[in-house]
mmCIF file of C-alpha atoms and ligand atoms in Angstrom:
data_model
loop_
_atom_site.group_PDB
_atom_site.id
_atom_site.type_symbol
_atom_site.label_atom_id
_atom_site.label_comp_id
_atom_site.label_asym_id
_atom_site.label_seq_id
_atom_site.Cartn_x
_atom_site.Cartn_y
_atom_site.Cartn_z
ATOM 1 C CA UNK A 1380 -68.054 52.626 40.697
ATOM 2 C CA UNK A 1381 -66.847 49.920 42.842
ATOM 3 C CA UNK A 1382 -68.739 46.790 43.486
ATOM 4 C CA UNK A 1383 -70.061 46.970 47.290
ATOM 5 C CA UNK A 1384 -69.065 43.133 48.324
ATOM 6 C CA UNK A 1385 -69.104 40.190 51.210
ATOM 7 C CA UNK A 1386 -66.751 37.847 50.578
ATOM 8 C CA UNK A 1387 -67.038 34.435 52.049
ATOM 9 C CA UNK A 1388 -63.995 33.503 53.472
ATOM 10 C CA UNK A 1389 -62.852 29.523 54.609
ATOM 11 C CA UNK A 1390 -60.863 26.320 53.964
ATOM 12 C CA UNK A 1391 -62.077 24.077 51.049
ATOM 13 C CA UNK A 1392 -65.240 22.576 52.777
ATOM 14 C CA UNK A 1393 -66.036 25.105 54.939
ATOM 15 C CA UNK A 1394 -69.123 25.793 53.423
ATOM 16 C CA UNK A 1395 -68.425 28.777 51.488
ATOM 17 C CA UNK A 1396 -70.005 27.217 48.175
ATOM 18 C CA UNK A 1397 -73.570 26.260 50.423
ATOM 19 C CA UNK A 1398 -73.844 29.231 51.886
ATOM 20 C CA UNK A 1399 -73.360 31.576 48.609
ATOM 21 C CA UNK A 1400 -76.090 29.186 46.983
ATOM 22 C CA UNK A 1401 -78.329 30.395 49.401
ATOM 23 C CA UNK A 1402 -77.367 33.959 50.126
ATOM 24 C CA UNK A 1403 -77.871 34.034 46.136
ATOM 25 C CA UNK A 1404 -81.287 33.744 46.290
ATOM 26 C CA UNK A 1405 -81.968 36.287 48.636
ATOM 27 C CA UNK A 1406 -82.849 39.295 46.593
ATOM 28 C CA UNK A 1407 -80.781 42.241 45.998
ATOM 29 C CA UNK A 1408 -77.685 39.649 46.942
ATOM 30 C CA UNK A 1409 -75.809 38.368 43.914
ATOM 31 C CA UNK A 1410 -73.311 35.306 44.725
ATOM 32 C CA UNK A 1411 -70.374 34.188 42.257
ATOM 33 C CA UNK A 1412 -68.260 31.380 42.988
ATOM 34 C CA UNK A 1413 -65.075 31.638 41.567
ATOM 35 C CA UNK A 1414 -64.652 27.979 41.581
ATOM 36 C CA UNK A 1415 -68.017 27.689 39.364
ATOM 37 C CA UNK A 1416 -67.345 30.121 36.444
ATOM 38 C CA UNK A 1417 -63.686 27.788 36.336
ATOM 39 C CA UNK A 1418 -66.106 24.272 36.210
ATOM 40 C CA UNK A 1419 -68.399 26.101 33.564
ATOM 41 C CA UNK A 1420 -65.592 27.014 30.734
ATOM 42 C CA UNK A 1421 -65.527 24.176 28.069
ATOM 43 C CA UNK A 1422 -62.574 21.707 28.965
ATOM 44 C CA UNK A 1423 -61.175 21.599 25.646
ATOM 45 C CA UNK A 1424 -60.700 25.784 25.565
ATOM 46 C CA UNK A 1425 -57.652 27.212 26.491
ATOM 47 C CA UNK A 1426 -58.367 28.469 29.534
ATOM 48 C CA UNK A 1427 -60.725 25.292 30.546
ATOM 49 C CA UNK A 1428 -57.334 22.980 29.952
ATOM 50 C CA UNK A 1429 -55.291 25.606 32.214
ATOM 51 C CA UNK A 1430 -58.273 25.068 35.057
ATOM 52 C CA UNK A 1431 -57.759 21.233 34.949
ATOM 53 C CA UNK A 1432 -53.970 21.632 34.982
ATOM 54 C CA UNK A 1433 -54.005 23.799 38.136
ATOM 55 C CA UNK A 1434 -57.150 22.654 40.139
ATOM 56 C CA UNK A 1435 -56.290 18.875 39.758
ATOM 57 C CA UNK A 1436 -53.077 19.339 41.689
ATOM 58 C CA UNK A 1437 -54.760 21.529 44.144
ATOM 59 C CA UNK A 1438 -53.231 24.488 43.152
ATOM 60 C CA UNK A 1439 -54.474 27.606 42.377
ATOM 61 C CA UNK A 1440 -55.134 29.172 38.297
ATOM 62 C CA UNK A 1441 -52.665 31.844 37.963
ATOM 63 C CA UNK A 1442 -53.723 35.187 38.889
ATOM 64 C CA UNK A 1443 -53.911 37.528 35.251
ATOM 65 C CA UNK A 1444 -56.166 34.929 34.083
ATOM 66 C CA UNK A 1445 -58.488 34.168 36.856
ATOM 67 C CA UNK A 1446 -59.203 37.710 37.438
ATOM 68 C CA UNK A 1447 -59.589 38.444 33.752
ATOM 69 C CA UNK A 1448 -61.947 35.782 33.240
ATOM 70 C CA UNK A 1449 -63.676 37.191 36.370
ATOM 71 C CA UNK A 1450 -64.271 40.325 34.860
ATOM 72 C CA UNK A 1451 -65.359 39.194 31.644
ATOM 73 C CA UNK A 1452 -68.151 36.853 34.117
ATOM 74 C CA UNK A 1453 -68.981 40.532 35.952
ATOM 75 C CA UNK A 1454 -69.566 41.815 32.724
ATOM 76 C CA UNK A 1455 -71.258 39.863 30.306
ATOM 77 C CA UNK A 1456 -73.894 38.832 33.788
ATOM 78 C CA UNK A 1457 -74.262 42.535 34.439
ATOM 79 C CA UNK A 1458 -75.274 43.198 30.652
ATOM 80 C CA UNK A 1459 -77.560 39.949 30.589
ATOM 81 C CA UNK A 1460 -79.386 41.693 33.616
ATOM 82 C CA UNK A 1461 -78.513 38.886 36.193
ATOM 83 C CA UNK A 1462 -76.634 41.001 37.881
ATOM 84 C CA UNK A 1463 -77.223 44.512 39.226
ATOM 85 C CA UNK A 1464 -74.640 46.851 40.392
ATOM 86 C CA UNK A 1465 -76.355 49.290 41.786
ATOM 87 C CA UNK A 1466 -78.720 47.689 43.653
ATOM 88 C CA UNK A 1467 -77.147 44.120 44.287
ATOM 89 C CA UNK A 1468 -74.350 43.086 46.923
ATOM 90 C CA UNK A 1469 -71.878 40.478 45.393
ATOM 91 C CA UNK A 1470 -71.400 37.544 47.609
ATOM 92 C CA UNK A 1471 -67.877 36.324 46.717
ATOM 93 C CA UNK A 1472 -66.576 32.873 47.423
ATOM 94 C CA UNK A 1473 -63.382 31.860 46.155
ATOM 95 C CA UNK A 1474 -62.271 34.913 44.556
ATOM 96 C CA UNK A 1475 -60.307 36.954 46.171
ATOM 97 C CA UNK A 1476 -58.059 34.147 46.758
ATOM 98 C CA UNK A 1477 -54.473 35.708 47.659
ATOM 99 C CA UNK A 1478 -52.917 38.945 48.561
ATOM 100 C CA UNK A 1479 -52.289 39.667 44.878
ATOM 101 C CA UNK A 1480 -55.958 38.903 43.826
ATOM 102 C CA UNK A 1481 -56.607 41.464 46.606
ATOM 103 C CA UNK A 1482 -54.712 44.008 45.245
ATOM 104 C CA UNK A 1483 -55.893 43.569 41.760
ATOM 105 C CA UNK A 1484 -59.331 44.296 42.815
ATOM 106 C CA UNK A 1485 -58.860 46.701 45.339
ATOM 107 C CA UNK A 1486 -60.351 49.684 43.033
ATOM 108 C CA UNK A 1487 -63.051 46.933 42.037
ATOM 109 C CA UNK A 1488 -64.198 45.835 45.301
ATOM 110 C CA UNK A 1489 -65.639 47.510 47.750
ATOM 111 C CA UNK A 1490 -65.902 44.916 50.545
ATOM 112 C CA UNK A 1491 -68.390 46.139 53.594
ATOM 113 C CA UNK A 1492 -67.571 42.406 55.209
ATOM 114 C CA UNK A 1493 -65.612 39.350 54.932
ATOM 115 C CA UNK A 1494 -67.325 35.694 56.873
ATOM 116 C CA UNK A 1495 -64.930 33.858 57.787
ATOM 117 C CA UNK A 1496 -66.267 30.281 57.894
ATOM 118 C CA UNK A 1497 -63.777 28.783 60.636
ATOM 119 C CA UNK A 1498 -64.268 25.038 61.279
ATOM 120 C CA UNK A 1499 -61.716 23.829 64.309
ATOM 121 C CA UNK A 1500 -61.448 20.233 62.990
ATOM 122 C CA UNK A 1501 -59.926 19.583 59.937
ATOM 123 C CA UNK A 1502 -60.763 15.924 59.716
ATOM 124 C CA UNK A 1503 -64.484 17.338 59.344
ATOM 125 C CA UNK A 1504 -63.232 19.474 56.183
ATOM 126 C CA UNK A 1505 -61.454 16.150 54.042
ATOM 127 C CA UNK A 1506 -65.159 14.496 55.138
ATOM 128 C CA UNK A 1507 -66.704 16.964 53.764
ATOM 129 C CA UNK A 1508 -65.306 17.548 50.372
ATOM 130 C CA UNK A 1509 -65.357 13.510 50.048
ATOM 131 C CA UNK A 1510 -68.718 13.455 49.987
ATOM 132 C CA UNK A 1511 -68.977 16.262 47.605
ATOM 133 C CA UNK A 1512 -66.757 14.669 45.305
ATOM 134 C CA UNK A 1513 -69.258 11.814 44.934
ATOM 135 C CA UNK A 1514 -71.607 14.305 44.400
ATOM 136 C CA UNK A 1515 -70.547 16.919 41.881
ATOM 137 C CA UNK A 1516 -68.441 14.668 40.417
ATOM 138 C CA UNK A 1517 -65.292 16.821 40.839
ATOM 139 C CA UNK A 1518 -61.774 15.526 39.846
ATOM 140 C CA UNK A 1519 -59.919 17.558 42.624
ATOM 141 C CA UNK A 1520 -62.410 16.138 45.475
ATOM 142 C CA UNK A 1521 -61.867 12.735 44.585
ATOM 143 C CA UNK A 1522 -57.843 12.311 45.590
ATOM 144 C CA UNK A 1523 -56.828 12.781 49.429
ATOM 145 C CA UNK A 1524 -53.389 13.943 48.269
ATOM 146 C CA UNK A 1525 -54.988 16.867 46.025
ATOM 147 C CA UNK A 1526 -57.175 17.273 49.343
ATOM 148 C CA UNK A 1527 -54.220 17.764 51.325
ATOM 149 C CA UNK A 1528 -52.270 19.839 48.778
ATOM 150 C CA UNK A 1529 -55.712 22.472 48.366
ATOM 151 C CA UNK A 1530 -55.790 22.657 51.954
ATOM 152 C CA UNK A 1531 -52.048 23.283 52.257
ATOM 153 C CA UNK A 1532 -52.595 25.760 49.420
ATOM 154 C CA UNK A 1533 -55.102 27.533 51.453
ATOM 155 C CA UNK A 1534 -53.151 28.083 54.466
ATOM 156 C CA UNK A 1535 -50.403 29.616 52.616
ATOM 157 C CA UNK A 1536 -51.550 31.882 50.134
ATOM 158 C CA UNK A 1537 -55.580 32.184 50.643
ATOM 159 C CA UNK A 1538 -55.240 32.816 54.607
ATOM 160 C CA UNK A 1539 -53.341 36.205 54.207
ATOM 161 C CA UNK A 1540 -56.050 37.792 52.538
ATOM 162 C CA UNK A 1541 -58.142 37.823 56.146
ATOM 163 C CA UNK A 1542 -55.016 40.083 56.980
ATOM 164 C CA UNK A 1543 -55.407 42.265 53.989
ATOM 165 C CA UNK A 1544 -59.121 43.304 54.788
ATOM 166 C CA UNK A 1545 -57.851 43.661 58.672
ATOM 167 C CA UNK A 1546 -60.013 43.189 61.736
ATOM 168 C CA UNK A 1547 -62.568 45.090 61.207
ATOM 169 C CA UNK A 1548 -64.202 44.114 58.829
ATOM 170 C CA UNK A 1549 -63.400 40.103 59.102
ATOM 171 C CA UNK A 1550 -66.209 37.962 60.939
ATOM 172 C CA UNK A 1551 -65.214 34.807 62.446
ATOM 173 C CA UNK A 1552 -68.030 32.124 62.086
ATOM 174 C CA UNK A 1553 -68.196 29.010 63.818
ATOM 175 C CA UNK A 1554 -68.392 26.380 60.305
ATOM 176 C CA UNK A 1555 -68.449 23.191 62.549
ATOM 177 C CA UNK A 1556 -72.440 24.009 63.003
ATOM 178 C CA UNK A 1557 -75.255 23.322 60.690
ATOM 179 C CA UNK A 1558 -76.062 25.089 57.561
ATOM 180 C CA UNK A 1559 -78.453 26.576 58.970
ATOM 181 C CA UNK A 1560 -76.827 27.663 62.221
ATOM 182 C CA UNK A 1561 -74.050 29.086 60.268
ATOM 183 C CA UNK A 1562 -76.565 31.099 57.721
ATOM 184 C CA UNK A 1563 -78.148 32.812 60.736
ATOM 185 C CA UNK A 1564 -74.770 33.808 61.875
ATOM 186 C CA UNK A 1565 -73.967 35.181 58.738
ATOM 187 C CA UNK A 1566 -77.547 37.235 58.040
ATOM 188 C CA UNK A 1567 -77.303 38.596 61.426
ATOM 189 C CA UNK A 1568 -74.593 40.511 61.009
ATOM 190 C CA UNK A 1569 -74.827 40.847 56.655
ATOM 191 C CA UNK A 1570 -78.630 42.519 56.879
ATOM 192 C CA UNK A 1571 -76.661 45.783 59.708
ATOM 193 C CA UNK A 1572 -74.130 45.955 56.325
HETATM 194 P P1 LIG B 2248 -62.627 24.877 47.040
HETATM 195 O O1 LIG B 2248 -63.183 26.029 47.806
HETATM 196 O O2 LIG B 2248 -63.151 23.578 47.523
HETATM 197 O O3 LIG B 2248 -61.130 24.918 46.952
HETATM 198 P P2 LIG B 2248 -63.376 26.041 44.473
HETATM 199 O O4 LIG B 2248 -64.500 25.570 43.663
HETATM 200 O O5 LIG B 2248 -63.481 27.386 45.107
HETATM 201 O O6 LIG B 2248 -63.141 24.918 45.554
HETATM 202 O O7 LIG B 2248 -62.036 26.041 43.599
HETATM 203 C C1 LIG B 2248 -61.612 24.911 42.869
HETATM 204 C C2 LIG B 2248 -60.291 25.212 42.144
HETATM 205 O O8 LIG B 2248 -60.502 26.286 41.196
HETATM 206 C C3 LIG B 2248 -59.158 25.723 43.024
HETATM 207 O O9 LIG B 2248 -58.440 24.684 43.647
HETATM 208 C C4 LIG B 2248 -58.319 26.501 42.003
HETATM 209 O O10 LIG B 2248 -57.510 25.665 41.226
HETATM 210 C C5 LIG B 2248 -59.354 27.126 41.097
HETATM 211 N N1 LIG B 2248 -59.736 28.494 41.570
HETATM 212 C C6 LIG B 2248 -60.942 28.880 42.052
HETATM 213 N N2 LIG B 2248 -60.936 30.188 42.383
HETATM 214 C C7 LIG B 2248 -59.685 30.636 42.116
HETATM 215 C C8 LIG B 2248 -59.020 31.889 42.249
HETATM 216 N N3 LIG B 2248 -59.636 32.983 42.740
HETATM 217 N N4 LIG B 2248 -57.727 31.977 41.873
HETATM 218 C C9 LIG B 2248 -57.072 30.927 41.370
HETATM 219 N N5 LIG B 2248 -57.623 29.721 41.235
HETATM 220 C C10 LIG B 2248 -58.913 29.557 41.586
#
């Protein structure tokens, strides 16, 4: 059985992580940010040291890994009843994150729409994730070079993926407009999925 998904689809600071949050509540939608399950692994594990190798020079966790570790997340939620596959949708932010993540899932997934959280200013994405880094505290926020080099990251390996999952099912929204704005976007066209 394949796992009928949206994915939410942006820049860092495009408001993929606010969105999911509240999508997530919504019942019968299940969200999972990629990003999160990374931040939640003990630092001194194996896998938690490879995290803070990667993510604090904006790069992205190789691929065998993340998605392994993804599964296992799947998994162990599914069996502690948080998650339900038959019933739920999976809102996915951050994960698939290039054309090879893609492919890896492609007989896990099955992806009714992608959201494509476009914002046309970039200067209002660094602002963004500035403020978050006071915030969450997060080490790969806090430096504009690691800014620069996660946003560079995105553009070349991350932006693909919209090609992957072609036209049809990829929805552009407008992420320069408030939260709220941008959920109603979103729920407009998720709830006809
Ligand atoms: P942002 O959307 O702001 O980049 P995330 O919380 O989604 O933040 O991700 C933070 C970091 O976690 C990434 O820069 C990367 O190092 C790692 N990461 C998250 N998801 C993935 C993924 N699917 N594949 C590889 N690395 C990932």
């Amino acid at each position: 059985m394949k796992y009928r998904s949206i994915l939410l689809f942006g820049a860092p600071g495009a408001g993929k992580g606010t969105q999911g949050k509240v999508l997530g509540v919504i019942p019968n939608f299940f969200h999972c940010a990629c990003g999160d399950v990374f931040r939640n692994l003990r630092a001194d594990s194996p896998l938690g040291r490879v995290f803070i190798e990667y993510s604090s020079r904006g790069q992205l966790v190789p691929d065998a890994q993340t998605i392994k570790l993804w599964r296992q997340f799947i998994q162990n939620t599914t069996r502690i009843g948080r998650f339900h596959p038959q019933q739920d949708t999976l809102v996915l932010d951050g994960i698939p994150r290039n054309v090879a993540q893609a492919e890896m899932l492609r007989n896990t997934l099955d992806v009714v729409a992608v959201f494509y959280l476009k914002s046309a200013d970039e200067k209002n994405l660094i602002h963004r994730i500035q403020r978050r880094a006071i915030k969450e505290n997060r080490l790969d926020d806090a430096n504009l070079e690691v800014i620069r080099e996660r946003l560079k990251t995105y553009e070349r390996e991350t932006k693909p993926v919209l090609k992957f999952y072609g036209r049809k099912r990829v929805h552009q929204i407008n992420a320069d407009q408030s939260p709220a704005k941008v959920l109603a976007d979103i729920l407009q066209l998720a709830v006809k999925k």
